[in-house]
Amino acid sequence: MIKRLPSLYLLLVGLVLPAILVTLALSASFNYHQAKSSILMEVDRESQNSLKSLNSTISGLLEAYAVNEYEQILGNEIALTPHCALIVEDFNLSKILGSQYITGYIRSSSGKIQSYEPDNPAHQEHLKSCLQRYQTSILSNQDEAIGSLQLYSSDQPLQAELMDTLSQSLLSALLTCVLMAILLMVLSRVFFITPLDQIMAAIGDTDKTGLPNKAIPEQGPRELRALARSMNSMITSVRLSQRDLQQEKDTVNHMAHFDALTGLANRTLFNDRLESGIARAQRHQYKLALLVIDLDHFKRVNDSLGHNAGDQVLTLITQRLSQLIRSDDTLARLGGDEFTIVQEGLDSTDEACYLAQRVLHAIGQPLEVDNQLLYINSSIGISIYPDNGQSSAELLMQADAAMNLAKNEGRNDYRLFDSSLTQDAQEWLTMEARLRKALQQDELEPFFQPQINIRTGQIEGFEALARWITPEEGLISPGRFIPLAEQSGLIEALDLQIIEKSMQHFANWHRQGLNPGILSVNLNARHFQNPALIKTLQDLMSQSGFKTEWLEVEVTETQLMTKPEDAIQVLNQLHDSGIRIALDDFGTGYSSLSYIKRLPITKLKIDQSFIRDLPDDAEDASIVRSVIALAKHLGLEILAEGAETEQQINFLLNNRCDRVQGYFYARPMPADATQLYLTPEPVRA
């Protein structure tokens, strides 16, 4: 059983003179804590003010890419203040460079100011020893985050002032002790000074975090023991908080650099590894290969089996790829179904080709997912350092170009980058990026071409055609961007954007008392795989005030015959909802009458290739007469595309084709010109 010592206050009752010393000692302890609290508050206030001032000073410089200017401001600030470090992350410059741009200054333990190096372990360790970390976002004039500013406060002023306060308090107590009798000094030493010295010694013996290496000794009077226990409890809590904080930092760091699904390096870590690999390859004079691996038709897995099955496929493929690479290589997932391998230390490109063959074979083996066997193939593009480029951006772009070539030439194969790919691939990538941006910024517009009843001369409707007008090139031909949209998967967004705008124009014209008739819009076959297609169209009509009976959907034979059963089902649903169906470019595709009979179409459109040489081309004339007869027999409306001459109009009229669309009446027009076309001036007959 621990012997209970008498209270310090009871001892002082019997020792009047030592009470003076005890009072001074308690006052010193109180001053110490007050000074510590005051200093911490002052450090916090100064740090916050400095952070706010720096933010307002350098925000404009970040926005203007004035790197040298804001680095100089950081240098001046840390030179004039006792801050531990000042660090800025420049988001704008990071986007340009393709990797994080972090700069700033750090004050070493000796007081020397150095430029901050993010990859320097010593700098990272030193930051952990700083007293406190403050961070704020740097905003542009449009309140967009363009960077972040971090300030690390130093504990050196705190320690210095605390030690100064402590020294003054001890000196006061010491001078008082000198004036006291030897007996009072002995009693004070026994009951107070010695335990306090032990506590201070323990507090002074700290690790790099500023916490004592050993527990505070619980000795002396009850009050000092309680103080020691409280300090030990506080130190334990701080250590636990530091451990939890470090764990959270480690978790955040892992999430920032690794893919959540596969555990592979993500795009950020991949870029760092590739940059480092290029530096090593340059230093040691060897080759480096970058393999870009894209799974063929992976979307079908997600669409048919669900995203959970798709995730299982990606996980299984990750396991297979991980077994193929060496410990020095980097396997990453850039997103979706795209993987990359950075293969270092190569003597020749044959090693990269051999690895590509092994990857193709490994991915091509059957996968069992949800008790089903799946067969997945892949396309691989390879670029070599230094043969194909000097930077990570070049290598990645060239590997992508080679991969796209492998896809275009039949898939399930690999291709080495060739310089002849550069221009075509660059133009393709540039055009795709521009089109994607144009769709995101809602830049594409519908042009309208009238459909005329040549017997009455009346407008029966307009076909909405996608047009892309850029400041650089003006009007870009649909022959350039429509195939690109189809191959890049942007065609659905493009169709819906044109349909939405066309509906808005039609609804406005009707509200103005004009009669534009039927709106014909084009739908790509991809829409037939969307179960929400009808709801999407209905939502667009509801938002614009467009009526269902005004809408006609145009589809082509080739698209329908890709998956005819699915197409027939969707078209029946469209027809049942009151939407008209037109079969476009009739005669150029499969022309399967067995399917045409089953389609709920209301109109056939004769392709302009059969109209172009009328009436002189006997074969075209015979085909057109047959198509008109077929349409009449099936009870369908018939419309001829591409009518440009009066002779063509007369031929069509004489052969009972009443509706035409072509340059003879009007070229496709923007919305404002279409509105003028709809004004009371008689339509050309």
XYZ file of C-alpha atoms in Angstrom:
685
model
C 0.000 0.000 0.000
C 1.362 3.389 -1.028
C 2.063 5.621 1.908
C -0.034 8.744 1.749
C 2.063 11.880 2.095
C 0.695 14.913 3.893
C -0.768 17.714 1.834
C 1.583 20.485 0.836
C -0.766 23.010 2.347
C -0.647 21.191 5.757
C 3.100 21.237 5.710
C 3.153 24.930 4.954
C 0.821 25.634 7.896
C 3.519 24.347 10.214
C 6.299 26.004 8.286
C 5.464 29.664 7.998
C 8.701 30.714 6.512
C 8.810 27.953 3.881
C 5.335 29.177 2.862
C 7.020 32.110 1.200
C 9.106 29.797 -0.916
C 6.128 27.576 -1.768
C 4.065 30.601 -2.766
C 6.815 31.777 -5.060
C 7.154 28.309 -6.563
C 3.423 28.035 -7.208
C 3.479 31.499 -8.718
C 6.326 30.405 -11.003
C 4.369 27.370 -12.120
C 1.283 29.504 -12.747
C 3.317 32.063 -14.688
C 4.801 29.262 -16.723
C 1.424 27.974 -17.824
C 0.060 31.466 -18.360
C 3.070 32.397 -20.441
C 2.753 29.194 -22.417
C -0.915 29.828 -23.118
C -0.301 33.461 -23.996
C 2.598 32.606 -26.277
C 0.596 29.903 -28.031
C -2.274 32.338 -28.574
C 0.137 34.965 -29.871
C 1.818 32.457 -32.196
C -1.625 31.376 -33.458
C -2.772 34.971 -33.984
C 0.422 35.990 -35.780
C 0.302 32.865 -37.942
C -3.331 33.438 -38.902
C -2.656 37.112 -39.717
C 0.409 36.183 -41.740
C -1.540 33.485 -43.593
C -4.378 35.908 -44.411
C -1.974 38.638 -45.511
C 0.013 36.283 -47.729
C -3.167 34.885 -49.262
C -4.404 38.309 -50.338
C -0.901 39.279 -51.551
C -0.120 36.306 -53.763
C -3.584 35.310 -55.042
C -3.309 37.694 -57.973
C 0.254 36.504 -58.690
C -0.919 32.868 -58.859
C -3.683 33.853 -61.207
C -1.111 35.661 -63.393
C 1.371 32.720 -63.246
C 3.915 35.105 -61.632
C 5.892 32.319 -59.962
C 9.067 34.296 -59.271
C 7.136 37.163 -57.699
C 5.179 35.088 -55.224
C 8.241 32.957 -54.406
C 10.100 36.194 -53.562
C 7.221 37.287 -51.329
C 7.364 33.934 -49.511
C 11.115 34.300 -49.078
C 10.792 37.816 -47.677
C 8.020 36.737 -45.297
C 9.932 33.801 -43.797
C 13.070 35.911 -43.507
C 11.213 38.523 -41.441
C 9.237 36.086 -39.290
C 10.126 33.041 -37.177
C 7.869 30.747 -39.227
C 9.033 27.164 -39.634
C 7.931 26.928 -43.280
C 5.819 28.631 -45.974
C 4.603 26.379 -48.806
C 2.371 27.112 -51.823
C 0.747 24.608 -54.191
C -0.044 26.222 -57.577
C -3.045 24.418 -59.186
C -2.828 26.381 -62.467
C 0.847 25.607 -62.971
C 0.220 21.992 -61.918
C -2.308 21.626 -64.770
C 0.199 23.029 -67.256
C 3.082 20.848 -66.055
C 0.931 17.732 -65.679
C 2.135 17.216 -62.092
C 1.884 18.997 -58.753
C 3.834 22.260 -58.532
C 4.719 22.947 -54.911
C 7.168 25.660 -53.833
C 8.130 27.582 -50.744
C 10.754 27.943 -48.045
C 11.643 26.054 -44.893
C 13.677 27.138 -41.851
C 16.015 24.431 -40.566
C 16.628 23.731 -36.902
C 19.747 25.888 -37.121
C 17.713 28.810 -38.469
C 18.958 28.540 -42.057
C 16.287 29.270 -44.713
C 16.143 26.788 -47.600
C 13.943 26.253 -50.645
C 11.321 23.640 -49.900
C 11.713 20.308 -51.740
C 8.587 18.114 -51.599
C 10.573 14.949 -52.281
C 13.234 15.666 -49.629
C 12.660 13.287 -46.650
C 14.574 15.597 -44.330
C 12.217 18.454 -45.170
C 9.181 16.239 -44.573
C 10.543 15.142 -41.200
C 11.311 18.730 -40.264
C 7.752 19.806 -41.077
C 6.452 17.189 -38.666
C 8.489 18.786 -35.890
C 6.978 22.218 -36.444
C 4.646 23.523 -33.760
C 1.464 23.947 -35.819
C 0.295 23.744 -39.420
C -2.137 26.259 -40.947
C -3.642 25.954 -44.421
C -5.943 28.030 -46.579
C -7.170 27.900 -50.157
C -6.093 30.634 -52.562
C -9.061 31.851 -54.580
C -9.219 33.644 -57.906
C -11.392 36.663 -58.604
C -14.111 34.197 -59.651
C -13.831 32.395 -56.281
C -12.253 29.328 -57.858
C -9.488 27.549 -55.994
C -6.216 28.205 -57.828
C -3.840 27.045 -55.086
C -3.301 26.369 -51.425
C -1.047 28.075 -48.874
C 0.445 26.242 -45.894
C 2.168 27.924 -42.942
C 4.075 25.960 -40.328
C 4.749 27.826 -37.095
C 7.961 27.205 -35.176
C 8.113 26.098 -31.565
C 11.520 27.734 -31.042
C 10.074 31.110 -29.888
C 7.711 29.203 -27.603
C 10.511 27.162 -26.057
C 12.757 30.194 -25.730
C 10.153 32.345 -24.000
C 9.006 29.487 -21.790
C 12.547 28.764 -20.704
C 13.068 32.456 -20.106
C 9.900 32.590 -17.991
C 10.923 29.457 -16.156
C 14.421 30.763 -15.578
C 13.115 34.033 -14.163
C 10.729 32.190 -11.848
C 13.433 29.861 -10.594
C 15.808 32.750 -10.142
C 13.234 34.553 -8.008
C 12.721 31.440 -5.923
C 16.466 30.964 -5.614
C 17.024 34.530 -4.408
C 14.262 34.060 -1.848
C 15.853 30.821 -0.699
C 19.134 32.568 -0.109
C 17.367 34.885 2.309
C 15.777 32.030 4.187
C 17.296 29.987 6.859
C 19.140 26.800 6.093
C 16.283 24.870 7.607
C 13.757 26.442 5.260
C 16.013 25.670 2.281
C 16.321 22.034 3.341
C 12.580 21.654 3.867
C 11.823 23.369 0.576
C 14.273 21.136 -1.242
C 12.800 18.010 0.308
C 9.134 18.815 -0.216
C 9.058 20.947 -3.350
C 12.204 21.799 -5.296
C 13.405 18.250 -5.854
C 10.058 16.890 -7.198
C 9.625 19.992 -9.316
C 13.142 19.633 -10.737
C 12.341 16.058 -11.669
C 9.168 17.175 -13.434
C 11.019 19.910 -15.315
C 13.809 17.535 -16.243
C 11.283 15.117 -17.652
C 9.536 17.927 -19.539
C 12.843 19.178 -20.920
C 13.829 15.741 -22.246
C 11.616 15.737 -25.374
C 11.469 13.925 -28.674
C 11.173 15.521 -32.117
C 7.455 16.149 -31.571
C 8.151 18.204 -28.432
C 6.725 15.592 -26.034
C 8.724 14.151 -23.083
C 10.573 10.909 -23.761
C 9.734 9.569 -20.307
C 6.719 9.767 -18.040
C 6.602 12.690 -15.635
C 7.668 11.292 -12.212
C 4.805 11.263 -9.729
C 6.716 12.258 -6.595
C 6.516 14.871 -3.878
C 3.386 16.340 -2.282
C -0.069 15.229 -3.360
C -0.597 18.306 -5.518
C 2.620 17.739 -7.478
C 1.767 14.089 -7.919
C -1.655 15.082 -9.237
C 0.027 17.572 -11.572
C 2.385 14.880 -12.827
C -0.521 12.482 -13.390
C -2.439 15.176 -15.298
C 0.563 15.944 -17.438
C 1.097 12.251 -18.105
C -2.555 11.927 -19.077
C -2.285 14.958 -21.342
C 0.901 13.628 -22.972
C -0.782 10.260 -23.541
C -3.773 11.960 -25.147
C -1.514 14.023 -27.392
C 0.409 10.936 -28.442
C -2.833 9.120 -29.270
C -4.057 12.134 -31.239
C -0.782 12.268 -33.137
C -1.039 8.572 -33.923
C -4.631 8.953 -35.143
C -3.660 11.988 -37.188
C -0.766 10.116 -38.781
C -3.052 7.205 -39.610
C -5.489 9.608 -41.244
C -2.643 11.198 -43.195
C -1.478 7.772 -44.339
C -5.026 6.890 -45.411
C -5.462 10.130 -47.326
C -2.045 9.691 -48.934
C -2.946 6.157 -50.005
C -6.268 7.308 -51.444
C -4.491 10.097 -53.320
C -2.032 7.722 -54.989
C -3.758 4.355 -55.324
C -6.872 3.141 -57.104
C -9.622 2.236 -54.635
C -10.885 -0.801 -56.576
C -7.675 -2.542 -57.681
C -5.103 -1.141 -55.278
C -2.901 -0.205 -58.238
C -1.153 3.111 -58.690
C -3.599 5.742 -59.923
C -2.941 8.407 -62.538
C -1.171 10.718 -60.071
C 1.278 8.074 -58.832
C 1.670 6.705 -62.363
C 2.816 10.123 -63.609
C 5.344 10.364 -60.764
C 6.660 6.842 -61.421
C 6.920 7.476 -65.162
C 8.813 10.734 -64.616
C 11.178 8.994 -62.201
C 11.620 6.087 -64.612
C 12.519 8.458 -67.446
C 15.099 10.166 -65.214
C 16.672 6.797 -64.337
C 16.652 5.685 -67.963
C 18.403 8.898 -68.958
C 20.945 8.548 -66.165
C 21.768 4.895 -66.849
C 21.387 5.065 -70.632
C 18.792 2.320 -71.052
C 15.380 2.109 -72.691
C 11.996 2.418 -71.022
C 8.695 1.142 -72.410
C 5.221 2.451 -71.715
C 2.356 0.055 -72.442
C -1.200 1.418 -72.549
C -3.721 -1.429 -72.231
C -7.399 -0.901 -73.021
C -9.979 -3.682 -72.673
C -12.005 -4.319 -75.831
C -15.778 -3.824 -75.560
C -15.642 -3.705 -71.767
C -18.789 -1.553 -71.724
C -20.741 -4.602 -72.791
C -19.839 -6.321 -69.519
C -21.206 -3.434 -67.460
C -24.284 -3.099 -69.637
C -25.150 -6.799 -69.666
C -23.984 -8.036 -66.245
C -23.854 -4.853 -64.172
C -21.062 -2.772 -62.687
C -20.378 -5.258 -59.877
C -19.445 -7.868 -62.464
C -17.355 -5.257 -64.266
C -15.488 -4.505 -61.035
C -14.816 -8.230 -60.549
C -13.393 -8.433 -64.077
C -11.081 -5.479 -63.426
C -9.908 -7.055 -60.158
C -9.178 -10.424 -61.792
C -7.303 -8.785 -64.666
C -5.298 -6.764 -62.150
C -4.226 -10.003 -60.453
C -3.128 -11.467 -63.780
C -1.193 -8.384 -64.840
C 0.504 -8.150 -61.449
C 2.001 -11.604 -62.007
C 3.561 -10.561 -65.314
C 5.600 -7.561 -64.233
C 8.896 -7.297 -62.390
C 9.313 -5.649 -59.024
C 10.911 -2.603 -60.676
C 8.024 -2.113 -63.110
C 4.907 -0.053 -62.411
C 1.380 -1.285 -63.065
C -1.297 1.428 -62.877
C -4.975 1.892 -63.588
C -5.650 5.242 -65.196
C -9.400 4.855 -64.905
C -12.241 2.819 -66.367
C -10.810 -0.166 -68.219
C -7.440 1.422 -69.052
C -4.221 0.071 -67.522
C -0.590 1.042 -68.021
C 2.742 -0.665 -67.442
C 6.034 1.194 -67.125
C 8.787 -1.286 -67.995
C 12.294 -0.110 -67.121
C 15.833 -1.297 -67.856
C 15.253 -2.513 -71.426
C 18.015 -3.282 -73.910
C 15.660 -3.486 -76.893
C 12.031 -2.994 -77.834
C 11.651 -6.766 -78.255
C 11.312 -7.083 -74.479
C 8.324 -4.722 -74.499
C 6.746 -6.633 -77.391
C 7.223 -9.904 -75.524
C 5.532 -8.442 -72.448
C 2.660 -7.165 -74.625
C 2.164 -10.676 -76.042
C 2.053 -12.112 -72.530
C -0.466 -9.462 -71.467
C -2.705 -10.235 -74.452
C -2.560 -13.943 -73.635
C -3.207 -13.423 -69.899
C -6.187 -11.119 -70.425
C -7.578 -13.367 -73.153
C -7.922 -16.358 -70.823
C -11.510 -17.059 -69.697
C -12.745 -15.243 -66.584
C -15.336 -16.720 -64.257
C -17.656 -14.050 -62.897
C -20.909 -14.895 -61.117
C -20.689 -18.480 -62.399
C -20.331 -17.274 -65.986
C -17.325 -17.606 -68.256
C -16.357 -14.311 -69.881
C -13.830 -13.744 -72.640
C -12.148 -10.346 -72.646
C -9.600 -9.139 -75.157
C -7.443 -6.050 -75.089
C -5.620 -3.621 -77.354
C -2.145 -2.413 -76.428
C -0.107 0.564 -77.562
C 3.636 0.788 -76.853
C 5.943 3.797 -76.848
C 9.690 3.645 -76.114
C 11.972 6.112 -74.352
C 14.081 7.692 -75.797
C 13.116 6.498 -79.300
C 9.585 7.948 -79.294
C 9.835 10.863 -76.884
C 11.630 12.529 -74.009
C 8.759 13.381 -71.686
C 6.001 11.462 -69.955
C 3.328 13.422 -71.823
C 4.857 12.519 -75.182
C 5.198 8.845 -74.313
C 1.627 8.624 -73.031
C 0.193 10.401 -76.072
C 2.149 8.175 -78.449
C 1.233 4.975 -76.620
C -2.415 6.060 -76.816
C -2.061 6.637 -80.551
C -0.556 3.166 -81.015
C -3.326 1.637 -78.898
C -5.998 3.344 -81.002
C -4.311 1.968 -84.111
C -4.485 -1.521 -82.615
C -8.222 -1.015 -82.007
C -8.852 0.351 -85.476
C -7.020 -2.587 -87.083
C -9.141 -5.258 -85.439
C -8.362 -5.190 -81.685
C -6.851 -8.008 -79.566
C -3.354 -7.011 -80.662
C -0.536 -4.607 -79.854
C 1.131 -1.897 -81.892
C 4.422 -0.083 -81.477
C 4.288 3.650 -81.925
C 5.382 4.821 -85.332
C 6.107 8.439 -86.190
C 3.581 8.247 -89.021
C 0.857 7.946 -86.370
C 1.711 11.243 -84.768
C -0.084 13.626 -87.071
C -3.237 11.528 -87.542
C -3.442 10.607 -83.873
C -2.773 14.163 -82.770
C -5.423 15.517 -85.094
C -7.866 12.867 -83.900
C -7.131 13.513 -80.228
C -7.260 17.254 -80.718
C -10.548 17.085 -82.581
C -12.033 14.709 -80.000
C -10.973 16.991 -77.147
C -12.419 20.003 -78.947
C -15.683 18.184 -79.629
C -15.927 16.997 -76.043
C -15.377 20.565 -74.829
C -17.898 21.889 -77.355
C -20.527 19.474 -76.044
C -19.738 20.348 -72.435
C -20.057 24.044 -73.226
C -23.238 23.511 -75.283
C -21.667 24.927 -78.470
C -23.251 22.728 -81.169
C -26.329 24.161 -82.856
C -29.101 22.707 -85.013
C -29.512 23.841 -88.617
C -32.904 23.258 -90.209
C -33.621 22.082 -93.780
C -37.265 22.309 -94.895
C -39.271 19.353 -96.162
C -41.674 20.599 -98.857
C -44.859 19.180 -100.323
C -44.191 19.870 -104.010
C -47.868 19.578 -104.961
C -49.035 22.268 -102.534
C -45.789 24.180 -102.076
C -46.296 24.053 -98.299
C -43.705 23.398 -95.613
C -44.459 20.067 -93.943
C -41.547 20.068 -91.559
C -37.826 20.503 -91.014
C -34.970 18.092 -90.454
C -32.628 19.194 -87.635
C -28.972 18.748 -88.604
C -26.022 19.148 -86.231
C -23.624 21.959 -87.061
C -20.402 22.938 -85.301
C -19.136 26.469 -85.847
C -15.771 27.353 -84.290
C -13.952 30.685 -84.083
C -10.808 29.050 -85.533
C -12.179 27.132 -88.526
C -15.710 28.390 -88.903
C -18.151 25.671 -89.931
C -16.683 22.192 -89.456
C -18.080 19.607 -91.840
C -20.379 17.028 -90.221
C -18.418 14.448 -92.200
C -15.506 15.175 -89.867
C -17.101 15.319 -86.445
C -20.078 12.929 -86.744
C -17.893 9.804 -87.346
C -15.604 11.025 -84.566
C -18.574 11.360 -82.213
C -19.756 7.854 -83.122
C -16.367 6.242 -82.518
C -15.593 8.167 -79.323
C -18.988 7.497 -77.719
C -20.060 11.155 -77.854
C -22.841 10.666 -80.398
C -25.575 10.154 -77.787
C -24.771 13.432 -76.042
C -24.525 15.167 -79.424
C -27.922 13.855 -80.594
C -29.662 14.860 -77.372
C -28.107 18.326 -77.390
C -29.329 18.963 -80.938
C -32.781 17.491 -80.183
C -33.179 19.618 -77.045
C -32.294 22.853 -78.835
C -34.449 21.976 -81.849
C -37.469 21.340 -79.622
C -36.958 24.693 -77.923
C -36.877 26.510 -81.286
C -39.957 24.660 -82.585
C -41.934 25.383 -79.413
C -40.992 29.080 -79.622
C -42.049 29.274 -83.291
C -45.411 27.699 -82.469
C -45.886 30.199 -79.645
C -45.209 33.012 -82.145
C -48.001 31.737 -84.394
C -45.695 30.150 -86.997
C -46.233 26.642 -88.306
C -42.917 24.777 -88.797
C -44.698 21.420 -89.109
C -42.915 18.209 -88.102
C -39.447 18.197 -86.504
C -37.314 15.324 -87.852
C -34.332 14.419 -85.654
C -31.651 11.775 -86.073
C -31.080 9.011 -83.532
C -27.943 6.884 -83.502
C -28.272 3.133 -82.848
C -26.596 3.606 -79.454
C -29.822 5.164 -78.178
C -31.632 1.862 -78.688
C -29.572 0.382 -75.845
C -30.757 3.059 -73.430
C -33.871 1.889 -71.539
C -34.590 5.486 -70.517
C -34.681 6.823 -74.102
C -38.436 7.464 -74.218
C -38.446 9.107 -70.788
C -35.514 11.292 -71.841
C -37.373 12.468 -74.946
C -40.546 13.053 -72.953
C -38.618 15.090 -70.369
C -37.084 17.239 -73.119
C -40.515 17.826 -74.651
C -42.020 18.707 -71.273
C -39.236 21.181 -70.469
C -39.603 23.056 -73.777
C -43.380 22.830 -74.279
C -42.880 20.675 -77.374
C -45.751 18.354 -78.355
C -45.299 14.661 -79.105
C -47.197 14.856 -82.409
C -44.618 17.331 -83.740
C -41.718 14.858 -83.422
C -40.375 12.450 -86.029
C -37.340 10.242 -85.341
C -35.076 9.292 -88.251
C -33.060 6.053 -88.185
C -30.975 4.388 -90.891
C -31.231 0.878 -92.246
C -27.629 0.071 -91.350
C -28.124 1.056 -87.714
C -31.370 -0.900 -87.439
C -29.929 -4.077 -88.872
C -27.041 -4.146 -86.379
C -29.429 -5.468 -83.716
C -32.790 -5.576 -85.484
C -34.796 -7.239 -82.712
C -33.697 -4.678 -80.109
C -34.297 -1.846 -82.577
C -37.813 -3.063 -83.412
C -38.689 -3.219 -79.711
C -37.509 0.350 -79.053
C -39.139 1.721 -82.208
C -42.444 0.122 -81.228
C -42.235 1.856 -77.860
C -41.534 5.185 -79.590
C -44.427 4.619 -81.987
C -46.794 3.689 -79.147
C -45.916 6.932 -77.370
C -47.050 8.938 -80.420
C -43.654 9.643 -82.025
C -43.391 9.266 -85.818
C -40.640 7.041 -87.310
C -38.815 7.735 -90.590
C -36.427 5.286 -92.275
C -33.537 7.412 -93.553
C -31.161 6.726 -96.494
C -33.464 3.978 -97.778
C -31.873 1.765 -100.415
C -28.253 2.198 -99.269
C -28.320 -0.384 -96.493
C -29.677 -3.890 -96.039
C -33.127 -3.114 -97.454
C -34.516 -6.221 -95.789
C -38.220 -6.161 -96.606
C -38.943 -8.789 -93.955
C -37.759 -6.391 -91.283
C -39.211 -3.293 -92.900
C -42.667 -4.875 -92.727
C -42.218 -5.286 -88.966
C -40.963 -1.762 -88.358
C -43.539 0.805 -87.173
C -42.279 3.374 -89.661
C -44.437 6.128 -91.107
C -42.091 7.469 -93.767
C -39.405 6.289 -96.205
C -36.650 8.722 -97.207
C -34.992 7.964 -100.560
C -31.265 8.535 -100.278
C -29.866 11.455 -102.245
C -27.439 9.141 -104.087
C -30.414 7.891 -106.132
C -31.750 11.416 -106.779
C -28.483 13.054 -107.836
C -28.463 11.821 -111.471
C -32.222 11.944 -112.136
C -33.822 11.901 -114.580
C -30.937 10.929 -116.890
C -29.752 7.780 -115.083
C -32.155 4.999 -116.050
C -31.042 2.694 -113.242
C -31.548 5.348 -110.579
C -34.906 6.259 -112.119
C -36.018 2.628 -111.951
C -34.915 2.311 -108.325
C -36.720 5.501 -107.315
C -39.941 4.380 -109.025
C -39.715 1.014 -107.211
C -39.155 2.620 -103.816
C -42.095 4.983 -104.372
C -44.294 2.062 -105.372
C -43.180 0.091 -102.304
C -43.973 3.006 -99.999
C -47.382 3.490 -101.568
C -48.105 -0.233 -101.246
C -47.122 -0.206 -97.554
C -49.131 2.941 -96.905
C -46.040 4.995 -96.032
C -45.167 8.577 -96.741
C -42.273 8.990 -99.173
C -39.685 11.798 -99.210
C -36.749 12.270 -101.579
C -33.519 13.773 -100.259
C -31.069 15.885 -102.204
C -33.376 17.417 -104.807
C -31.449 20.272 -106.434
C -32.894 20.838 -109.924
C -36.276 21.544 -111.424
C -35.924 18.425 -113.598
C -35.549 16.285 -110.493
C -38.609 17.950 -108.925
C -40.692 17.292 -112.044
C -39.582 13.657 -112.209
C -40.532 13.086 -108.562
C -43.845 14.863 -109.004
C -44.704 12.820 -112.079
C -43.896 9.613 -110.199
C -46.103 10.431 -107.192
C -43.357 11.442 -104.749
C -44.930 14.502 -103.171
C -42.343 15.402 -100.530
C -38.767 16.532 -101.130
C -35.858 17.919 -99.186
C -32.910 19.553 -100.904
C -31.035 22.620 -102.087
C -33.700 23.378 -104.714
C -35.784 24.848 -101.911
C -33.224 25.649 -99.206
C -29.952 24.662 -97.711
C -29.807 23.844 -93.976
C -30.260 27.129 -92.099
C -29.557 28.357 -88.563
C -32.544 29.017 -86.310
C -32.832 32.755 -87.014
C -32.785 32.214 -90.787
C -35.337 29.412 -90.422
C -37.655 31.772 -88.555
C -37.419 34.261 -91.433
C -38.103 31.400 -93.859
C -41.306 30.695 -91.951
C -42.600 34.271 -92.329
C -45.685 34.943 -94.524
C -43.671 35.244 -97.791
C -44.939 32.405 -100.093
C -42.825 29.266 -100.205
C -41.236 28.585 -103.566
C -43.266 25.997 -105.487
